[in-house]
Short mmCIF file of C-alpha atoms in Angstrom, two decimals:
data_model
loop_
_atom_site.label_atom_id
_atom_site.label_comp_id
_atom_site.label_asym_id
_atom_site.label_seq_id
_atom_site.Cartn_x
_atom_site.Cartn_y
_atom_site.Cartn_z
CA MET A 2 36.86 -58.72 5.67
CA PRO A 3 39.35 -57.26 7.89
CA ILE A 4 38.88 -55.81 11.48
CA LYS A 5 40.44 -52.48 10.17
CA SER A 6 38.54 -52.34 6.92
CA HIS A 7 35.04 -53.22 9.16
CA ILE A 8 36.51 -50.21 10.93
CA ILE A 9 37.39 -47.96 8.34
CA ALA A 10 33.99 -48.36 6.61
CA LEU A 11 31.75 -47.85 9.52
CA TRP A 12 33.64 -44.46 10.58
CA ILE A 13 32.72 -43.52 6.74
CA GLY A 14 29.63 -44.46 7.26
CA ALA A 15 29.16 -42.35 10.71
CA ALA A 16 30.49 -39.72 9.05
CA SER A 17 28.33 -39.47 6.05
CA LEU A 18 25.13 -39.81 8.39
CA ALA A 19 26.86 -36.87 10.33
CA ILE A 20 27.26 -35.03 7.10
CA SER A 21 23.43 -35.30 5.64
CA ALA A 22 22.38 -34.76 9.30
CA THR A 23 24.00 -31.84 9.61
CA GLY A 24 23.19 -30.75 5.85
CA LEU A 25 19.45 -30.93 6.99
CA ALA A 26 19.31 -29.71 10.25
CA ALA A 27 20.97 -26.43 8.09
CA ASN A 28 18.40 -26.26 5.97
CA PRO A 29 15.85 -22.80 7.23
CA ASP A 30 12.61 -23.76 8.84
CA PRO A 31 9.73 -21.88 6.86
CA ALA A 32 8.23 -21.27 9.90
CA SER A 33 11.14 -18.64 10.94
CA TYR A 34 10.05 -16.10 8.14
CA PRO A 35 7.06 -13.90 7.71
CA SER A 36 3.98 -15.96 6.30
CA LEU A 37 0.76 -14.16 4.78
CA SER A 38 -2.18 -15.81 7.37
CA THR A 39 -5.63 -16.99 5.93
CA LYS A 40 -7.16 -13.66 6.70
CA GLN A 41 -4.19 -11.56 4.87
CA MET A 42 -4.50 -13.46 1.83
CA GLY A 43 -7.92 -13.42 1.82
CA HIS A 44 -7.36 -9.02 1.65
CA VAL A 45 -4.44 -9.29 -0.70
CA ARG A 46 -6.47 -10.92 -2.69
CA HIS A 47 -9.45 -8.76 -2.53
CA MET A 48 -7.36 -5.55 -3.24
CA ILE A 49 -5.88 -7.53 -6.35
CA ASN A 50 -9.51 -8.04 -7.61
CA MET A 51 -10.16 -4.79 -7.30
CA ALA A 52 -7.31 -3.80 -9.26
CA ASN A 53 -7.97 -6.52 -11.78
CA GLN A 54 -12.25 -4.82 -12.28
CA LEU A 55 -12.16 -3.53 -16.50
CA ASP A 56 -11.59 -0.18 -16.90
CA GLY A 57 -14.56 1.94 -15.74
CA ASP A 58 -15.55 -0.86 -13.07
CA PHE A 59 -15.66 0.33 -9.81
CA SER A 60 -18.11 -2.24 -8.14
CA LEU A 61 -16.08 -3.32 -5.47
CA MET A 62 -15.50 0.22 -4.32
CA GLY A 63 -18.77 0.84 -3.30
CA GLU A 64 -21.40 4.04 -4.12
CA ALA A 65 -20.01 6.49 -6.55
CA ASP A 66 -22.41 9.51 -6.85
CA PRO A 67 -20.29 12.25 -8.17
CA VAL A 68 -21.37 14.47 -5.48
CA TYR A 69 -19.11 12.46 -3.08
CA ALA A 70 -15.82 12.82 -5.47
CA MET A 71 -14.34 14.97 -2.17
CA SER A 72 -15.05 12.88 0.48
CA PHE A 73 -12.85 9.79 1.99
CA HIS A 74 -14.40 7.70 0.15
CA ALA A 75 -13.51 8.36 -3.29
CA TYR A 76 -11.80 5.71 -5.61
CA GLN A 77 -7.80 7.70 -5.51
CA PHE A 78 -7.76 7.07 -1.65
CA GLN A 79 -9.04 2.92 -2.16
CA ILE A 80 -6.89 2.78 -5.11
CA ALA A 81 -4.41 4.69 -3.47
CA PHE A 82 -4.17 2.60 0.02
CA ALA A 83 -4.85 -0.75 -1.96
CA ALA A 84 -1.40 -0.41 -3.18
CA TYR A 85 0.16 0.86 -0.09
CA ALA A 86 -0.91 -2.02 1.41
CA LEU A 87 0.23 -4.50 -1.83
CA ALA A 88 3.36 -2.69 -1.99
CA SER A 89 3.25 -3.82 2.34
CA ALA A 90 2.49 -7.57 1.79
CA HIS A 91 5.05 -7.93 -0.81
CA TYR A 92 8.09 -6.35 0.37
CA HIS A 93 7.28 -7.96 4.57
CA TYR A 94 6.12 -11.72 3.28
CA THR A 95 6.56 -12.45 -0.61
CA PRO A 96 9.97 -10.26 -1.56
CA ALA A 97 10.69 -12.83 -4.11
CA HIS A 98 7.17 -13.64 -5.82
CA ARG A 99 7.27 -9.93 -8.05
CA ASP A 100 4.92 -11.24 -11.40
CA LEU A 101 1.98 -10.81 -9.23
CA TYR A 102 2.32 -7.30 -7.17
CA GLN A 103 4.40 -6.20 -10.24
CA LYS A 104 1.23 -6.24 -12.41
CA ALA A 105 -1.34 -5.38 -9.71
CA SER A 106 0.52 -2.19 -9.06
CA THR A 107 0.64 -1.57 -12.77
CA ARG A 108 -3.13 -2.19 -12.86
CA LEU A 109 -3.76 0.23 -9.84
CA ILE A 110 -2.12 3.04 -11.45
CA LYS A 111 -3.72 2.58 -14.62
CA ARG A 112 -6.86 3.14 -12.77
CA MET A 113 -5.55 5.81 -10.98
CA ILE A 114 -5.19 7.54 -14.08
CA TYR A 115 -8.90 6.71 -15.57
CA LYS A 116 -10.89 9.97 -16.04
CA ASP A 117 -13.50 8.78 -13.68
CA VAL A 118 -11.04 9.32 -10.97
CA TRP A 119 -9.82 12.32 -11.31
CA ASP A 120 -12.09 14.27 -13.34
CA TYR A 121 -13.69 15.60 -10.92
CA TRP A 122 -11.12 18.20 -10.46
CA ALA A 123 -12.41 20.13 -13.08
CA HIS A 124 -15.70 21.31 -11.47
CA VAL A 125 -14.14 21.12 -7.97
CA SER A 126 -11.42 23.22 -8.52
CA LYS A 127 -14.14 26.31 -8.90
CA PHE A 128 -14.82 26.74 -5.96
CA ASP A 129 -13.47 27.21 -2.79
CA LEU A 130 -14.63 24.44 -0.01
CA THR A 131 -13.32 26.24 2.70
CA ASP A 132 -15.46 29.29 2.06
CA ARG A 133 -18.79 28.23 3.70
CA THR A 134 -21.16 29.04 6.38
CA GLU A 135 -23.89 27.07 8.44
CA THR A 136 -27.44 28.32 7.85
CA GLU A 137 -31.51 27.05 8.45
CA MET A 138 -30.46 25.06 5.44
CA GLY A 139 -27.25 23.74 6.10
CA GLU A 140 -24.06 24.71 4.81
CA VAL A 141 -23.57 27.43 1.97
CA MET A 142 -21.25 28.88 0.00
CA VAL A 143 -20.62 32.02 1.43
CA THR A 144 -18.96 33.82 -1.81
CA TYR A 145 -19.00 32.98 -5.11
CA THR A 146 -16.92 35.12 -7.80
CA GLU A 147 -15.50 35.33 -11.46
CA ASP A 148 -12.72 33.89 -9.77
CA ASP A 149 -14.57 30.28 -9.84
CA TRP A 150 -16.11 30.19 -13.40
CA TYR A 151 -13.03 28.44 -14.40
CA GLY A 152 -11.73 25.04 -12.90
CA TRP A 153 -8.30 22.95 -14.24
CA ILE A 154 -8.90 19.96 -16.12
CA ASP A 155 -5.32 18.76 -15.19
CA PRO A 156 -5.52 16.90 -11.83
CA ASN A 157 -1.59 17.66 -11.14
CA ILE A 158 -0.58 21.46 -12.40
CA LYS A 159 -2.39 22.93 -8.96
CA LYS A 160 -3.30 22.08 -6.09
CA ASN A 161 -5.26 18.76 -5.99
CA ILE A 162 -2.72 17.08 -3.77
CA MET A 163 -5.10 14.93 -2.73
CA TYR A 164 -4.78 13.21 -5.67
CA SER A 165 -1.39 13.93 -7.27
CA GLY A 166 0.61 13.28 -4.34
CA HIS A 167 -0.95 9.87 -3.83
CA LEU A 168 0.02 9.05 -7.89
CA LEU A 169 3.39 9.84 -7.00
CA GLN A 170 3.67 7.69 -4.22
CA MET A 171 1.93 4.74 -6.48
CA VAL A 172 4.58 5.88 -8.94
CA GLY A 173 7.74 5.71 -6.80
CA LEU A 174 6.50 2.86 -4.63
CA HIS A 175 6.07 0.71 -8.20
CA GLU A 176 9.84 1.96 -9.19
CA THR A 177 11.68 1.17 -6.42
CA LEU A 178 9.40 -2.51 -5.45
CA PHE A 179 9.87 -3.93 -9.13
CA ASP A 180 13.08 -2.20 -10.57
CA ASP A 181 10.80 -1.17 -13.02
CA HIS A 182 10.88 2.51 -15.31
CA ARG A 183 8.14 2.45 -17.58
CA TYR A 184 6.63 5.46 -15.82
CA ASP A 185 10.39 7.04 -16.60
CA GLU A 186 8.96 7.51 -20.51
CA PRO A 187 8.27 10.64 -21.66
CA GLY A 188 4.01 10.43 -21.99
CA SER A 189 3.68 7.26 -19.77
CA LEU A 190 1.71 8.78 -17.35
CA THR A 191 -1.42 10.49 -19.96
CA PHE A 192 -4.64 11.96 -19.03
CA ARG A 193 -7.29 12.29 -21.36
CA PHE A 194 -10.40 14.15 -20.35
CA ALA A 195 -13.32 14.94 -22.53
CA PRO A 196 -13.67 16.49 -26.29
CA VAL A 197 -14.69 20.41 -25.14
CA GLU A 198 -16.34 20.67 -28.23
CA TYR A 199 -18.41 18.26 -30.39
CA GLY A 200 -16.46 15.93 -32.49
CA GLN A 201 -13.10 16.63 -31.33
CA ASN A 202 -10.83 14.48 -29.77
CA PRO A 203 -10.12 13.88 -25.72
CA VAL A 204 -8.20 16.55 -24.05
CA GLU A 205 -4.70 14.59 -23.53
CA ILE A 206 -2.42 15.89 -20.47
CA LYS A 207 0.62 14.09 -20.58
CA TYR A 208 3.03 12.98 -17.38
CA ASP A 209 5.87 11.13 -16.25
CA HIS A 210 7.41 9.90 -13.32
CA ASN A 211 10.26 13.10 -14.22
CA ARG A 212 7.24 16.19 -14.71
CA LEU A 213 5.05 15.09 -11.86
CA THR A 214 7.89 14.84 -9.42
CA LYS A 215 9.46 18.17 -10.77
CA VAL A 216 5.26 19.93 -10.83
CA ILE A 217 5.35 18.80 -6.77
CA TYR A 218 8.35 19.85 -5.59
CA ASP A 219 7.70 23.14 -7.43
CA GLN A 220 4.50 23.76 -5.86
CA PHE A 221 5.90 22.66 -2.48
CA VAL A 222 8.64 25.51 -2.91
CA GLU A 223 6.10 28.74 -4.30
CA GLY A 224 4.01 27.89 -1.17
CA HIS A 225 7.32 28.49 0.88
CA PHE A 226 6.54 24.55 2.45
CA GLN A 227 4.00 25.51 4.13
CA GLY A 228 2.13 22.58 2.34
CA ILE A 229 0.01 22.25 -0.99
CA GLU A 230 -3.63 22.44 -1.07
CA CYS A 231 -5.96 20.25 -1.55
CA GLU A 232 -9.28 21.72 -2.67
CA ARG A 233 -8.53 25.31 -2.82
CA ASN A 234 -7.66 27.51 0.10
CA ALA A 235 -7.25 23.72 1.98
CA VAL A 236 -3.87 22.26 2.89
CA TYR A 237 -4.00 19.65 4.84
CA ALA A 238 -0.96 17.82 7.02
CA GLU A 239 -2.17 14.33 5.54
CA CYS A 240 -2.35 14.85 2.51
CA ASN A 241 1.56 16.11 1.75
CA GLN A 242 2.83 13.44 3.40
CA HIS A 243 2.33 11.24 0.23
CA PRO A 244 3.84 13.93 -2.14
CA ILE A 245 7.02 13.45 0.47
CA LEU A 246 7.00 9.89 0.53
CA GLY A 247 6.85 9.99 -3.84
CA LEU A 248 10.12 11.97 -3.60
CA MET A 249 12.19 10.05 -1.12
CA SER A 250 11.14 7.47 -3.86
CA TYR A 251 12.37 9.19 -6.44
CA ASP A 252 15.05 10.68 -4.59
CA PHE A 253 16.81 6.93 -4.49
CA LYS A 254 16.16 5.82 -7.91
CA HIS A 255 17.23 9.07 -9.74
CA ASP A 256 19.94 10.39 -7.17
CA THR A 257 18.45 13.74 -6.71
CA GLU A 258 17.86 15.29 -3.29
CA TYR A 259 14.22 16.62 -3.00
CA SER A 260 12.89 14.66 -0.34
CA PRO A 261 15.37 16.24 2.21
CA GLU A 262 14.87 19.81 1.94
CA VAL A 263 11.11 19.51 1.52
CA GLN A 264 10.18 17.14 4.85
CA SER A 265 12.97 19.69 6.71
CA LYS A 266 11.46 22.74 5.50
CA PHE A 267 7.40 21.12 6.19
CA LYS A 268 8.60 20.49 9.23
CA LYS A 269 9.62 23.68 10.72
CA VAL A 270 6.00 25.06 9.13
CA MET A 271 4.65 22.41 11.14
CA GLU A 272 6.23 23.40 14.18
CA LYS A 273 5.35 26.97 13.90
CA ARG A 274 2.39 26.99 12.73
CA LYS A 275 1.13 23.37 15.10
CA TYR A 276 -0.29 21.89 12.48
CA ILE A 277 -0.09 19.67 15.55
CA ASP A 278 -1.22 20.60 18.89
CA PRO A 279 1.80 20.34 21.28
CA GLU A 280 -0.91 20.06 24.32
CA THR A 281 -3.67 18.45 22.58
CA LYS A 282 -1.03 16.03 20.43
CA THR A 283 -4.01 16.41 17.60
CA THR A 284 -3.40 16.67 13.72
CA MET A 285 -5.40 20.00 12.54
CA TYR A 286 -8.57 19.73 10.01
CA PHE A 287 -6.93 22.10 7.70
CA LEU A 288 -4.99 25.06 6.79
CA LYS A 289 -6.94 27.93 5.51
CA VAL A 290 -4.72 29.32 3.27
CA LYS A 291 -6.03 32.97 2.45
CA GLU A 292 -6.74 33.51 5.72
CA ASP A 293 -3.69 32.02 7.24
CA GLU A 294 -5.69 30.36 9.81
CA VAL A 295 -5.06 26.46 11.46
CA VAL A 296 -8.45 24.68 12.02
CA PRO A 297 -7.61 22.57 14.62
CA ALA A 298 -9.69 19.77 15.22
CA THR A 299 -9.84 16.21 17.33
CA TYR A 300 -10.19 13.43 14.59
CA ALA A 301 -8.88 9.98 14.79
CA TRP A 302 -8.64 9.49 11.58
CA ALA A 303 -6.50 13.07 10.86
CA ASP A 304 -4.04 11.55 13.32
CA GLY A 305 -4.05 7.98 11.74
CA TRP A 306 -3.72 9.01 8.54
CA ASN A 307 -0.80 11.89 9.00
CA GLY A 308 0.98 9.43 11.59
CA HIS A 309 1.51 6.60 9.81
CA ALA A 310 3.05 8.25 6.32
CA GLN A 311 5.18 11.29 8.42
CA HIS A 312 6.34 8.26 10.37
CA VAL A 313 8.09 7.11 7.75
CA TRP A 314 10.72 10.00 8.56
CA ASP A 315 10.06 11.33 11.76
CA LYS A 316 9.55 8.06 13.41
CA GLU A 317 10.34 8.73 16.89
CA TYR A 318 8.29 12.60 17.01
CA ILE A 319 5.39 9.93 15.73
CA GLU A 320 6.22 7.75 18.12
CA SER A 321 5.76 10.03 21.12
CA LEU A 322 2.57 11.69 19.94
CA TYR A 323 1.02 7.87 20.01
CA PRO A 324 0.42 6.91 23.06
CA HIS A 325 -1.17 10.01 23.99
CA GLN A 326 -3.62 9.78 21.20
CA GLN A 327 -4.02 6.21 21.63
CA LYS A 328 -5.79 6.97 25.27
CA ARG A 329 -7.94 9.78 23.69
CA TYR A 330 -9.48 6.72 20.71
CA ILE A 331 -9.39 3.60 22.27
CA PRO A 332 -11.18 1.88 23.59
CA SER A 333 -13.71 4.84 23.64
CA MET A 334 -14.58 4.88 19.90
CA LEU A 335 -15.49 1.35 20.29
CA GLU A 336 -18.35 1.40 22.38
CA GLY A 337 -20.76 4.05 23.49
CA ALA A 338 -24.29 4.48 24.27
CA PRO A 339 -26.62 3.24 22.30
CA GLY A 340 -28.18 5.43 19.05
CA ASP A 341 -25.07 8.03 19.81
CA ASN A 342 -23.89 9.88 16.79
CA MET A 343 -20.37 9.33 16.57
CA GLY A 344 -20.18 12.08 13.14
CA TRP A 345 -19.58 11.94 9.20
CA THR A 346 -15.91 10.63 10.55
CA SER A 347 -16.96 7.68 12.32
CA SER A 348 -15.85 4.70 9.67
CA PHE A 349 -12.79 6.90 8.37
CA ASP A 350 -11.55 7.43 12.53
CA PHE A 351 -11.54 3.59 12.84
CA GLY A 352 -9.53 2.53 9.45
CA TRP A 353 -6.81 5.29 9.55
CA PHE A 354 -6.43 5.37 13.43
CA ALA A 355 -6.11 1.42 13.01
CA LEU A 356 -3.30 1.87 10.19
CA LEU A 357 -1.34 3.61 12.97
CA ALA A 358 -1.56 1.47 15.13
CA SER A 359 0.29 -0.91 13.19
CA GLU A 360 2.56 1.32 11.56
CA VAL A 361 3.73 1.91 15.40
CA GLY A 362 4.22 -1.12 16.42
CA ASP A 363 0.47 -1.30 18.84
CA THR A 364 0.39 -4.85 17.92
CA GLU A 365 -2.64 -5.11 20.59
CA THR A 366 -4.92 -2.33 19.52
CA VAL A 367 -4.34 -3.59 16.10
CA LYS A 368 -5.55 -7.15 17.34
CA THR A 369 -8.17 -5.61 19.53
CA MET A 370 -9.39 -3.24 16.32
CA ALA A 371 -9.34 -6.34 13.54
CA ASP A 372 -11.07 -8.57 15.97
CA TYR A 373 -14.11 -6.10 16.47
CA ALA A 374 -14.51 -5.44 12.52
CA ASP A 375 -14.46 -9.36 12.39
CA ALA A 376 -17.28 -9.46 15.19
CA HIS A 377 -19.57 -6.05 13.54
CA PHE A 378 -18.13 -5.51 10.10
CA SER A 379 -19.43 -8.49 8.93
CA PRO A 380 -16.47 -9.80 7.64
CA THR A 381 -17.52 -11.08 3.66
CA TRP A 382 -15.59 -13.60 1.68
CA LYS A 383 -16.06 -12.83 -2.19
CA ASP A 384 -14.05 -14.52 -5.56
CA GLY A 385 -11.28 -15.35 -2.94
CA GLY A 386 -10.96 -11.98 -1.61
CA LEU A 387 -11.66 -10.73 1.78
CA TYR A 388 -13.04 -7.53 2.96
CA TYR A 389 -15.99 -5.78 5.02
CA PRO A 390 -18.66 -4.50 3.06
CA THR A 391 -20.47 -0.75 3.55
CA THR A 392 -23.60 -0.10 5.38
CA PRO A 393 -26.77 1.21 2.99
CA ASP A 394 -26.68 4.58 4.53
CA TYR A 395 -22.62 4.89 5.61
CA GLN A 396 -22.97 8.51 3.95
CA TYR A 397 -25.52 9.64 6.77
CA ASN A 398 -26.49 7.34 9.59
CA PHE A 399 -23.64 7.63 11.77
CA THR A 400 -25.13 6.61 15.27
CA ARG A 401 -24.35 3.40 17.12
CA ASN A 402 -25.72 0.93 17.19
CA GLU A 403 -28.50 -1.15 19.61
CA GLU A 404 -25.69 -1.99 21.48
CA GLY A 405 -23.37 0.77 21.24
CA PHE A 406 -21.27 -0.33 18.71
CA ILE A 407 -20.09 1.15 15.05
CA GLN A 408 -22.43 0.58 12.12
CA ASN A 409 -21.08 2.04 9.98
CA VAL A 410 -18.33 0.78 7.92
CA GLY A 411 -17.77 3.20 4.65
CA PRO A 412 -15.39 1.59 1.40
CA ALA A 413 -12.44 2.84 2.49
CA THR A 414 -12.81 1.58 5.76
CA GLY A 415 -14.20 -1.68 4.60
CA ASN A 416 -12.03 -2.22 1.60
CA VAL A 417 -8.54 -1.12 1.93
CA LEU A 418 -8.01 0.17 5.34
CA ILE A 419 -8.98 -2.93 7.96
CA GLY A 420 -6.94 -5.42 5.23
CA PHE A 421 -3.77 -3.02 5.20
CA THR A 422 -3.77 -2.55 8.65
CA ARG A 423 -4.05 -6.10 9.34
CA ILE A 424 -1.32 -6.89 7.09
CA ASN A 425 1.29 -4.00 7.75
CA PRO A 426 3.64 -5.36 10.35
CA LYS A 427 5.47 -2.79 12.86
CA ASP A 428 7.57 -0.17 10.92
CA GLY A 429 5.93 -1.41 8.11
CA LEU A 430 6.28 1.44 5.86
CA TRP A 431 9.02 3.03 7.43
CA LYS A 432 11.57 -0.41 6.19
CA ILE A 433 10.05 0.42 2.81
CA TYR A 434 11.34 4.24 2.45
CA ASN A 435 14.40 3.69 4.91
CA LYS A 436 15.33 0.22 3.83
CA PRO A 437 15.13 0.04 -0.21
CA TRP A 438 16.40 -2.82 -1.68
CA ASP A 439 19.05 -2.38 -4.29
CA GLU A 440 20.18 -3.41 -7.41
CA SER A 441 21.42 -6.66 -5.78
CA ARG A 442 18.39 -8.00 -4.90
CA PHE A 443 16.88 -7.75 -8.42
CA ALA A 444 19.50 -10.77 -9.05
CA GLU A 445 18.19 -13.01 -6.38
CA PRO A 446 16.63 -16.18 -7.17
CA PHE A 447 12.35 -15.77 -7.10
CA ILE A 448 9.18 -17.58 -8.37
CA SER A 449 6.92 -16.23 -11.18
CA ASP A 450 4.24 -17.90 -13.46
CA VAL A 451 1.87 -19.00 -10.13
CA GLU A 452 -1.37 -19.74 -11.52
CA TYR A 453 -3.77 -17.10 -9.93
CA LEU A 454 -6.90 -19.00 -8.93
CA GLU A 455 -5.34 -22.60 -8.31
CA ALA A 456 -2.42 -21.27 -5.31
CA SER A 457 -2.25 -18.21 -2.73
CA VAL A 458 1.37 -17.44 -2.50
CA THR A 459 1.54 -17.28 0.68
CA GLN A 460 5.37 -16.80 1.48
CA ALA A 461 8.34 -16.09 -1.16
CA VAL A 462 11.42 -14.88 0.65
CA TYR A 463 15.27 -15.37 -0.54
CA ASP A 464 17.71 -15.70 2.56
CA ALA A 465 21.21 -14.48 0.83
CA GLU A 466 22.21 -15.38 4.31
CA LYS A 467 21.76 -18.91 3.66
CA ASP A 468 21.67 -19.06 -0.58
CA ALA A 469 18.28 -20.38 -0.13
CA LEU A 470 14.65 -19.45 -1.82
CA ILE A 471 11.79 -20.40 0.94
CA VAL A 472 8.34 -21.00 -0.81
CA THR A 473 4.85 -21.51 0.86
CA LEU A 474 1.77 -22.43 -1.59
CA ALA A 475 -1.70 -22.41 -0.45
CA PRO A 476 -4.56 -23.31 -2.27
CA GLY A 477 -6.27 -20.78 -4.25
CA PRO A 478 -10.22 -20.01 -4.25
CA VAL A 479 -10.42 -22.51 -7.76
CA LYS A 480 -9.77 -26.41 -5.90
CA SER A 481 -7.21 -28.20 -8.50
CA GLU A 482 -5.34 -31.59 -7.25
CA ALA A 483 -2.16 -29.99 -8.81
CA THR A 484 -0.25 -26.75 -9.91
CA SER A 485 3.38 -25.23 -10.62
CA PHE A 486 5.35 -22.43 -10.16
CA THR A 487 8.85 -21.54 -12.15
CA VAL A 488 12.15 -20.68 -9.83
CA ARG A 489 14.00 -17.88 -11.99
CA GLN A 490 17.77 -16.90 -11.45
CA LEU A 491 19.20 -19.82 -10.34
CA ASP A 492 22.82 -19.62 -10.27
CA PRO A 493 23.53 -22.53 -13.26
CA ASP A 494 26.82 -23.40 -11.74
CA LYS A 495 25.49 -24.64 -8.49
CA SER A 496 23.40 -27.52 -7.17
CA TYR A 497 20.54 -26.66 -5.42
CA ALA A 498 19.16 -29.58 -2.50
CA LEU A 499 14.61 -29.10 -3.31
CA VAL A 500 13.07 -29.98 -0.29
CA LYS A 501 9.13 -30.27 0.36
CA ASP A 502 7.47 -29.92 3.19
CA GLY A 503 11.04 -31.26 5.29
CA GLN A 504 11.55 -34.26 3.00
CA ALA A 505 14.34 -33.83 0.75
CA LEU A 506 13.51 -34.70 -3.22
CA GLY A 507 16.84 -34.42 -4.69
CA GLU A 508 19.38 -32.38 -6.23
CA VAL A 509 18.76 -30.22 -9.57
CA ASN A 510 21.56 -29.15 -11.77
CA ALA A 511 21.51 -26.44 -14.13
CA LYS A 512 24.58 -26.66 -16.20
CA THR A 513 24.42 -30.84 -16.00
CA ALA A 514 20.84 -31.01 -16.66
CA LEU A 515 20.28 -32.54 -13.62
CA ALA A 516 16.59 -32.46 -12.72
CA LEU A 517 14.00 -34.39 -10.56
CA PRO A 518 10.43 -35.32 -12.02
CA SER A 519 8.72 -32.98 -10.17
CA ALA A 520 11.22 -30.53 -10.90
CA GLN A 521 12.29 -29.77 -14.74
CA TRP A 522 14.70 -26.92 -16.51
CA GLN A 523 13.36 -25.49 -19.33
CA ALA A 524 14.57 -23.82 -22.43
CA ASP A 525 14.91 -20.20 -21.09
CA GLY A 526 17.00 -21.67 -17.96
CA SER A 527 14.33 -21.53 -15.33
CA LEU A 528 13.03 -24.52 -13.12
CA LEU A 529 8.90 -25.32 -13.36
CA ILE A 530 8.29 -27.61 -9.85
CA ASN A 531 4.87 -28.93 -10.22
CA THR A 532 3.07 -30.38 -7.60
CA GLU A 533 -0.32 -31.45 -5.76
CA LEU A 534 -1.88 -28.78 -3.57
CA THR A 535 -4.84 -30.02 -1.28
CA GLU A 536 -3.26 -28.56 1.17
CA PRO A 537 -0.93 -25.66 2.06
CA GLN A 538 3.10 -26.75 1.07
CA SER A 539 6.20 -25.56 1.80
CA PHE A 540 9.65 -25.53 -0.60
CA ILE A 541 13.11 -24.80 0.34
CA LEU A 542 15.75 -24.43 -2.77
CA LYS A 543 19.04 -24.24 -1.19
CA ALA A 544 22.25 -24.19 -2.81
CA THR A 545 24.86 -27.45 -2.00
CA ALA A 546 28.16 -27.98 -1.98
CA GLY A 547 27.81 -30.78 -4.47
CA PRO A 548 25.54 -33.92 -5.38
CA VAL A 549 23.75 -35.91 -3.10
CA ALA A 550 25.31 -38.70 -4.36
CA THR A 551 28.70 -37.64 -2.72
CA ARG A 552 27.12 -37.15 0.35
#
């Protein structure tokens, strides 16, 4: 070979190597994207297990004596907060893995409108539960008049915002996160109540997203924006935060302006009536409507519950309160004298305040409380899910154990709140509502058809700037040597480099039918990727300038 030709060949070869190295260096690093940890994924699986139970089966949700239907352990709160936790997991860690979370959201909404969750209202709505007094026999009703004889069957039409507000938030999140408008269809939220006479059909109460929104907005207006009652005569600040978030989602998808008005006017009432005491920085217990009386309180659950949700639309204010609240409750909540009675709120205090800490980004407190739960609340794995089982006497034993630690774990805290805390990053809910996905998000590449029992998707992100899909799978609860997943909405005019655990496998192209042994094009234009799965594996599909052979 002539010297000149030899030099040119060497130069071309060096250039090719340089281009290849540059191409590899440009590949995204999966470690630079959020990923669910083993424990976070365990919480996700437990909440999905809750969603997937058969209708009428609430065995994962703790004791369900109807007497306690109005407590914070009630099914509606566990179902709702599971939906919010899964929304946070999907938005922040796996936005390119849609079908698992969409199906779970649909199941949770279906469970939410199942009669065992809401039919308590037909009875509870007969009573003014705030009209009580202490006697030697305990709390008793002061008055019981003819007005208390008839309740409402419809759980949404009036008051009961502790139920309807959550339903509105759940439906709004579903529509926003999945661009799924099924609940806009008339009758898509149908409530079936037991027949009032023998031989009759069930009473059906038909709602949809639009009607539910209007019914709740109208109640805000009728009440002069002081908030909508939960049980009769009681307005709780925290319960009114959820419909506000629901209105935000509705406005975004339907081009309406309900939420700005409600936020502005409700905040004015909160300030005027001191729903949050400016001196103690603590949230009221509730407003007695007929008496026009704010009942003050100092509860970590109230501050945590109200604060984590109000933070979505009143960020600076809630963050200004948080340091005072954190100092008040932590670490005194966590350890005290053995046998001390912590009161009926002990489990709620822990769960909801931990959630607030996560939302405002107090990672130190989140770690302290999550580690505390792991040390003292008997973390349990079941069917791939991680939760903290309820203590047998959680409904009446609120004392600290012999070492001075909390020993009361109720189902709301053990099933969802601690898991939600561990999953939710700083500004987790704030970002979902203030940086919602536009229509372009739903045209991006995503994965589907993952075998749920075989594989856990701990990371699924499409990076639009790098035109790359990043996916990480970990072995699921059922061992399998191999599994597969499907990639959808890849651009047929582009070639994609497939990288597995940092190793380039080659390129694929739908238009030319260019495929690989482990990646095959399907008739619908999707790409089926097969892989062994004995340990976590990361995949990158990155658009390239041309076939590998030309580089």
